[in-house]
């Protein structure tokens, strides 16, 4: 089945530690995205990538980093510089611009700070 | 900048009741408008969309009309079911010719609970 796989489902971070969230898609989509979801805040865009080997900052990129070395993979690293990382993280992909192509979402990773 | 404002939730309705979830937006140019739905424990999925003024998007009994004069895209359903219980997000994508057309802007979401 085609889709987006996020792992792990739950992740715990210690103070000062970097953690990496995995996102893999087998939909052959060019564009991939990372969103952060906080209760009562909706979704906010962290980073997006229109095509492999290219990515741009979204609205809340500080304290996060990404890479897009392969078309199917878009890992997100939450660095120690992110002071409030506890949130639900959603990865998404689309064939092209979301103006014309719908986003497909993974089932998310819940990150908590120990 | 672009923004989307949704009515505050949660919304609790009895089965077969009429549903309206209000959504208004602020954007320059001619954005495309969307409703996404998030069922418990899942990611979001597209429910419906409209790409120009007066377009009506529809799916699974839900409808929304793109009203440029009131900058609104309210979601409606005539008779809700228990299975419609979810969080509903209104979103916009900027004009395709403008910068940032990959940056979908979401509202805060409205949680709907339908009771039998």
mmCIF file of C-alpha atoms in Angstrom:
data_model
loop_
_atom_site.group_PDB
_atom_site.id
_atom_site.type_symbol
_atom_site.label_atom_id
_atom_site.label_comp_id
_atom_site.label_asym_id
_atom_site.label_seq_id
_atom_site.Cartn_x
_atom_site.Cartn_y
_atom_site.Cartn_z
ATOM 1 C CA UNK A 1 0.000 0.000 0.000
ATOM 2 C CA UNK A 2 1.238 3.463 -0.831
ATOM 3 C CA UNK A 3 1.508 5.978 1.944
ATOM 4 C CA UNK A 4 3.607 7.866 4.443
ATOM 5 C CA UNK A 5 5.293 6.171 7.361
ATOM 6 C CA UNK A 6 6.407 8.110 10.402
ATOM 7 C CA UNK A 7 8.478 6.576 13.158
ATOM 8 C CA UNK A 8 8.596 6.250 16.015
ATOM 9 C CA UNK A 9 5.026 6.815 17.178
ATOM 10 C CA UNK A 10 6.248 8.065 20.567
ATOM 11 C CA UNK A 11 9.615 9.619 21.312
ATOM 12 C CA UNK A 12 11.157 10.990 24.475
ATOM 13 C CA UNK A 13 13.943 13.548 24.564
ATOM 14 C CA UNK A 14 16.254 14.360 27.402
ATOM 15 C CA UNK A 15 17.406 17.891 28.041
ATOM 16 C CA UNK A 16 20.199 18.925 25.648
ATOM 17 C CA UNK A 17 19.670 15.965 23.362
ATOM 18 C CA UNK A 18 19.049 16.000 19.613
ATOM 19 C CA UNK A 19 16.444 13.583 18.305
ATOM 20 C CA UNK A 20 15.498 12.637 14.746
ATOM 21 C CA UNK A 21 12.002 11.862 13.519
ATOM 22 C CA UNK A 22 11.726 9.646 10.490
ATOM 23 C CA UNK A 23 9.390 10.192 7.531
ATOM 24 C CA UNK A 24 9.299 7.899 4.507
ATOM 25 C CA UNK A 25 6.897 7.942 1.544
ATOM 26 C CA UNK A 26 6.420 5.521 -1.326
ATOM 27 C CA UNK A 27 3.999 7.711 -3.262
ATOM 28 C CA UNK A 28 6.711 9.067 -5.580
ATOM 29 C CA UNK A 29 5.802 12.586 -4.441
ATOM 30 C CA UNK A 30 8.183 15.444 -5.093
ATOM 31 C CA UNK A 31 7.131 17.649 -2.172
ATOM 32 C CA UNK A 32 7.374 16.831 1.521
ATOM 33 C CA UNK A 33 6.533 18.810 4.649
ATOM 34 C CA UNK A 34 6.893 18.830 8.416
ATOM 35 C CA UNK A 35 4.183 20.338 10.595
ATOM 36 C CA UNK A 36 3.985 20.789 14.333
ATOM 37 C CA UNK A 37 0.604 20.398 16.040
ATOM 38 C CA UNK A 38 0.000 21.847 19.506
ATOM 39 C CA UNK A 39 -3.345 21.679 21.324
ATOM 40 C CA UNK A 40 -5.442 24.675 20.376
ATOM 41 C CA UNK A 41 -2.793 25.908 17.930
ATOM 42 C CA UNK A 42 -3.569 23.995 14.787
ATOM 43 C CA UNK A 43 -0.750 23.041 12.438
ATOM 44 C CA UNK A 44 2.315 25.165 11.885
ATOM 45 C CA UNK A 45 4.805 24.566 9.087
ATOM 46 C CA UNK A 46 8.375 23.818 10.179
ATOM 47 C CA UNK A 47 10.135 22.981 6.893
ATOM 48 C CA UNK A 48 9.142 21.940 3.426
ATOM 49 C CA UNK A 49 10.903 20.506 0.423
ATOM 50 C CA UNK A 50 9.651 20.986 -3.104
ATOM 51 C CA UNK A 51 12.142 18.565 -4.599
ATOM 52 C CA UNK A 52 15.019 16.319 -3.584
ATOM 53 C CA UNK A 53 18.175 18.110 -2.385
ATOM 54 C CA UNK A 54 16.231 21.308 -1.715
ATOM 55 C CA UNK A 55 14.260 22.562 1.287
ATOM 56 C CA UNK A 56 12.953 25.832 2.728
ATOM 57 C CA UNK A 57 12.119 27.122 6.186
ATOM 58 C CA UNK A 58 8.499 27.391 7.191
ATOM 59 C CA UNK A 59 6.996 29.580 9.897
ATOM 60 C CA UNK A 60 8.719 27.981 12.917
ATOM 61 C CA UNK A 61 12.042 26.533 11.700
ATOM 62 C CA UNK A 62 14.194 27.698 14.616
ATOM 63 C CA UNK A 63 15.584 24.751 16.594
ATOM 64 C CA UNK A 64 14.893 22.248 13.811
ATOM 65 C CA UNK A 65 16.880 20.900 10.867
ATOM 66 C CA UNK A 66 16.033 18.677 7.901
ATOM 67 C CA UNK A 67 17.657 16.940 4.960
ATOM 68 C CA UNK A 68 16.282 15.680 1.650
ATOM 69 C CA UNK A 69 18.954 13.440 0.179
ATOM 70 C CA UNK A 70 16.442 10.950 -1.190
ATOM 71 C CA UNK A 71 13.069 11.577 -2.778
ATOM 72 C CA UNK A 72 11.283 9.200 -0.412
ATOM 73 C CA UNK A 73 12.824 10.421 2.863
ATOM 74 C CA UNK A 74 12.576 13.701 4.786
ATOM 75 C CA UNK A 75 13.920 13.290 8.346
ATOM 76 C CA UNK A 76 13.434 16.043 10.927
ATOM 77 C CA UNK A 77 15.976 16.667 13.681
ATOM 78 C CA UNK A 78 14.803 18.450 16.797
ATOM 79 C CA UNK A 79 17.915 20.068 18.218
ATOM 80 C CA UNK A 80 18.706 21.134 21.764
ATOM 81 C CA UNK A 81 18.100 24.708 20.611
ATOM 82 C CA UNK A 82 14.363 23.970 20.455
ATOM 83 C CA UNK A 83 13.331 24.901 23.982
ATOM 84 C CA UNK A 84 9.762 23.678 23.832
ATOM 85 C CA UNK A 85 9.797 20.552 21.667
ATOM 86 C CA UNK A 86 6.846 18.725 23.237
ATOM 87 C CA UNK A 87 4.269 18.449 20.462
ATOM 88 C CA UNK A 88 2.722 16.166 17.881
ATOM 89 C CA UNK A 89 4.726 16.165 14.640
ATOM 90 C CA UNK A 90 3.107 15.425 11.302
ATOM 91 C CA UNK A 91 4.880 14.684 8.041
ATOM 92 C CA UNK A 92 3.104 15.125 4.728
ATOM 93 C CA UNK A 93 3.783 14.825 1.030
ATOM 94 C CA UNK A 94 2.204 15.946 -2.236
ATOM 95 C CA UNK A 95 2.814 15.529 -5.952
ATOM 96 C CA UNK A 96 3.170 19.262 -6.377
ATOM 97 C CA UNK A 97 1.983 22.538 -4.892
ATOM 98 C CA UNK A 98 -0.846 22.082 -2.368
ATOM 99 C CA UNK A 99 -2.793 24.615 -4.408
ATOM 100 C CA UNK A 100 -3.451 21.851 -6.908
ATOM 101 C CA UNK A 101 -2.435 18.628 -5.189
ATOM 102 C CA UNK A 102 -3.742 17.332 -1.901
ATOM 103 C CA UNK A 103 -1.450 16.598 0.982
ATOM 104 C CA UNK A 104 -1.105 13.059 2.261
ATOM 105 C CA UNK A 105 -0.279 12.885 5.965
ATOM 106 C CA UNK A 106 1.443 10.324 8.116
ATOM 107 C CA UNK A 107 -0.027 9.254 11.444
ATOM 108 C CA UNK A 108 2.356 11.412 13.438
ATOM 109 C CA UNK A 109 5.031 11.238 16.140
ATOM 110 C CA UNK A 110 4.369 12.446 19.694
ATOM 111 C CA UNK A 111 7.549 13.956 21.122
ATOM 112 C CA UNK A 112 7.840 14.537 24.855
ATOM 113 C CA UNK A 113 10.626 15.923 27.016
ATOM 114 C CA UNK A 114 11.777 13.886 30.002
ATOM 115 C CA UNK B 1 0.389 37.665 6.011
ATOM 116 C CA UNK B 2 -2.082 34.883 5.358
ATOM 117 C CA UNK B 3 -4.305 33.642 8.153
ATOM 118 C CA UNK B 4 -7.310 31.412 8.766
ATOM 119 C CA UNK B 5 -9.781 31.823 11.601
ATOM 120 C CA UNK B 6 -12.134 29.033 12.616
ATOM 121 C CA UNK B 7 -14.906 28.963 15.155
ATOM 122 C CA UNK B 8 -13.853 27.773 18.583
ATOM 123 C CA UNK B 9 -14.748 24.264 19.558
ATOM 124 C CA UNK B 10 -15.542 21.782 20.749
ATOM 125 C CA UNK B 11 -18.849 21.349 18.993
ATOM 126 C CA UNK B 12 -21.178 18.638 20.260
ATOM 127 C CA UNK B 13 -24.182 17.607 18.178
ATOM 128 C CA UNK B 14 -26.746 14.868 18.237
ATOM 129 C CA UNK B 15 -26.847 12.436 15.343
ATOM 130 C CA UNK B 16 -28.751 13.798 12.288
ATOM 131 C CA UNK B 17 -28.284 17.412 13.404
ATOM 132 C CA UNK B 18 -27.199 20.153 10.981
ATOM 133 C CA UNK B 19 -23.542 21.154 11.140
ATOM 134 C CA UNK B 20 -21.910 24.472 10.392
ATOM 135 C CA UNK B 21 -18.265 25.215 11.140
ATOM 136 C CA UNK B 22 -17.332 28.798 10.322
ATOM 137 C CA UNK B 23 -14.075 29.686 8.589
ATOM 138 C CA UNK B 24 -12.856 33.096 7.460
ATOM 139 C CA UNK B 25 -9.544 33.955 5.898
ATOM 140 C CA UNK B 26 -7.140 36.786 5.211
ATOM 141 C CA UNK B 27 -4.990 36.572 2.106
ATOM 142 C CA UNK B 28 -3.868 38.595 -0.851
ATOM 143 C CA UNK B 29 -4.742 37.596 -4.363
ATOM 144 C CA UNK B 30 -6.835 34.521 -5.040
ATOM 145 C CA UNK B 31 -6.030 31.718 -2.609
ATOM 146 C CA UNK B 32 -7.327 28.184 -2.825
ATOM 147 C CA UNK B 33 -9.315 27.004 0.177
ATOM 148 C CA UNK B 34 -9.512 23.583 1.788
ATOM 149 C CA UNK B 35 -11.094 21.585 4.567
ATOM 150 C CA UNK B 36 -8.994 18.801 6.048
ATOM 151 C CA UNK B 37 -10.272 16.292 8.622
ATOM 152 C CA UNK B 38 -8.332 14.458 11.317
ATOM 153 C CA UNK B 39 -9.931 11.334 12.770
ATOM 154 C CA UNK B 40 -8.736 10.189 16.221
ATOM 155 C CA UNK B 41 -5.191 8.854 16.166
ATOM 156 C CA UNK B 42 -4.651 9.610 12.483
ATOM 157 C CA UNK B 43 -3.063 12.206 10.255
ATOM 158 C CA UNK B 44 -5.105 14.718 8.298
ATOM 159 C CA UNK B 45 -6.861 13.937 5.047
ATOM 160 C CA UNK B 46 -8.375 16.249 2.482
ATOM 161 C CA UNK B 47 -12.145 16.538 2.779
ATOM 162 C CA UNK B 48 -12.920 19.110 0.077
ATOM 163 C CA UNK B 49 -11.495 22.124 -1.703
ATOM 164 C CA UNK B 50 -12.393 25.155 -3.820
ATOM 165 C CA UNK B 51 -9.978 27.040 -6.005
ATOM 166 C CA UNK B 52 -11.897 30.136 -7.070
ATOM 167 C CA UNK B 53 -14.688 32.424 -5.931
ATOM 168 C CA UNK B 54 -18.203 30.911 -5.870
ATOM 169 C CA UNK B 55 -16.833 27.369 -6.276
ATOM 170 C CA UNK B 56 -18.522 24.796 -4.067
ATOM 171 C CA UNK B 57 -16.471 21.902 -2.776
ATOM 172 C CA UNK B 58 -18.313 18.765 -1.684
ATOM 173 C CA UNK B 59 -17.509 15.295 -0.388
ATOM 174 C CA UNK B 60 -19.181 12.695 1.871
ATOM 175 C CA UNK B 61 -22.208 14.965 2.368
ATOM 176 C CA UNK B 62 -20.078 17.948 3.431
ATOM 177 C CA UNK B 63 -20.153 21.196 1.445
ATOM 178 C CA UNK B 64 -18.367 24.549 1.528
ATOM 179 C CA UNK B 65 -18.690 27.540 -0.800
ATOM 180 C CA UNK B 66 -15.826 29.948 -1.503
ATOM 181 C CA UNK B 67 -17.255 33.415 -0.765
ATOM 182 C CA UNK B 68 -14.752 36.083 -1.753
ATOM 183 C CA UNK B 69 -17.044 38.959 -0.762
ATOM 184 C CA UNK B 70 -17.157 37.741 2.841
ATOM 185 C CA UNK B 71 -13.748 35.962 2.752
ATOM 186 C CA UNK B 72 -15.403 32.836 4.091
ATOM 187 C CA UNK B 73 -15.452 29.086 3.469
ATOM 188 C CA UNK B 74 -17.925 27.665 5.984
ATOM 189 C CA UNK B 75 -18.285 23.886 6.248
ATOM 190 C CA UNK B 76 -21.808 22.432 6.333
ATOM 191 C CA UNK B 77 -23.466 19.047 6.520
ATOM 192 C CA UNK B 78 -27.162 18.459 6.627
ATOM 193 C CA UNK B 79 -27.205 15.384 8.868
ATOM 194 C CA UNK B 80 -24.155 14.382 10.874
ATOM 195 C CA UNK B 81 -23.311 10.848 11.941
ATOM 196 C CA UNK B 82 -21.299 9.505 14.863
ATOM 197 C CA UNK B 83 -18.562 8.585 12.383
ATOM 198 C CA UNK B 84 -18.117 12.299 11.557
ATOM 199 C CA UNK B 85 -16.597 12.888 14.995
ATOM 200 C CA UNK B 86 -13.166 14.352 14.252
ATOM 201 C CA UNK B 87 -11.183 17.574 14.183
ATOM 202 C CA UNK B 88 -11.829 19.759 11.139
ATOM 203 C CA UNK B 89 -9.211 22.176 9.799
ATOM 204 C CA UNK B 90 -9.790 25.003 7.374
ATOM 205 C CA UNK B 91 -6.728 25.886 5.292
ATOM 206 C CA UNK B 92 -5.600 28.133 2.481
ATOM 207 C CA UNK B 93 -2.918 28.003 -0.146
ATOM 208 C CA UNK B 94 -1.735 31.314 -1.555
ATOM 209 C CA UNK B 95 -2.317 32.342 -5.109
ATOM 210 C CA UNK B 96 -0.396 29.857 -7.269
ATOM 211 C CA UNK B 97 1.513 32.626 -8.971
ATOM 212 C CA UNK B 98 2.686 34.141 -5.713
ATOM 213 C CA UNK B 99 5.593 33.243 -3.492
ATOM 214 C CA UNK B 100 4.964 30.600 -0.857
ATOM 215 C CA UNK B 101 2.508 28.530 -2.808
ATOM 216 C CA UNK B 102 3.827 25.440 -0.986
ATOM 217 C CA UNK B 103 3.004 26.977 2.398
ATOM 218 C CA UNK B 104 -0.443 25.793 3.365
ATOM 219 C CA UNK B 105 -1.843 27.888 6.240
ATOM 220 C CA UNK B 106 -4.131 26.032 8.650
ATOM 221 C CA UNK B 107 -6.701 27.238 11.129
ATOM 222 C CA UNK B 108 -6.583 25.996 14.710
ATOM 223 C CA UNK B 109 -9.066 23.231 14.121
ATOM 224 C CA UNK B 110 -12.577 22.592 15.426
ATOM 225 C CA UNK B 111 -13.311 19.395 17.295
ATOM 226 C CA UNK B 112 -16.696 17.868 16.486
ATOM 227 C CA UNK B 113 -18.290 15.221 18.667
ATOM 228 C CA UNK B 114 -21.504 13.568 17.473
ATOM 229 C CA UNK B 115 -23.498 11.657 20.068
ATOM 230 C CA UNK B 116 -26.078 8.972 19.260
#
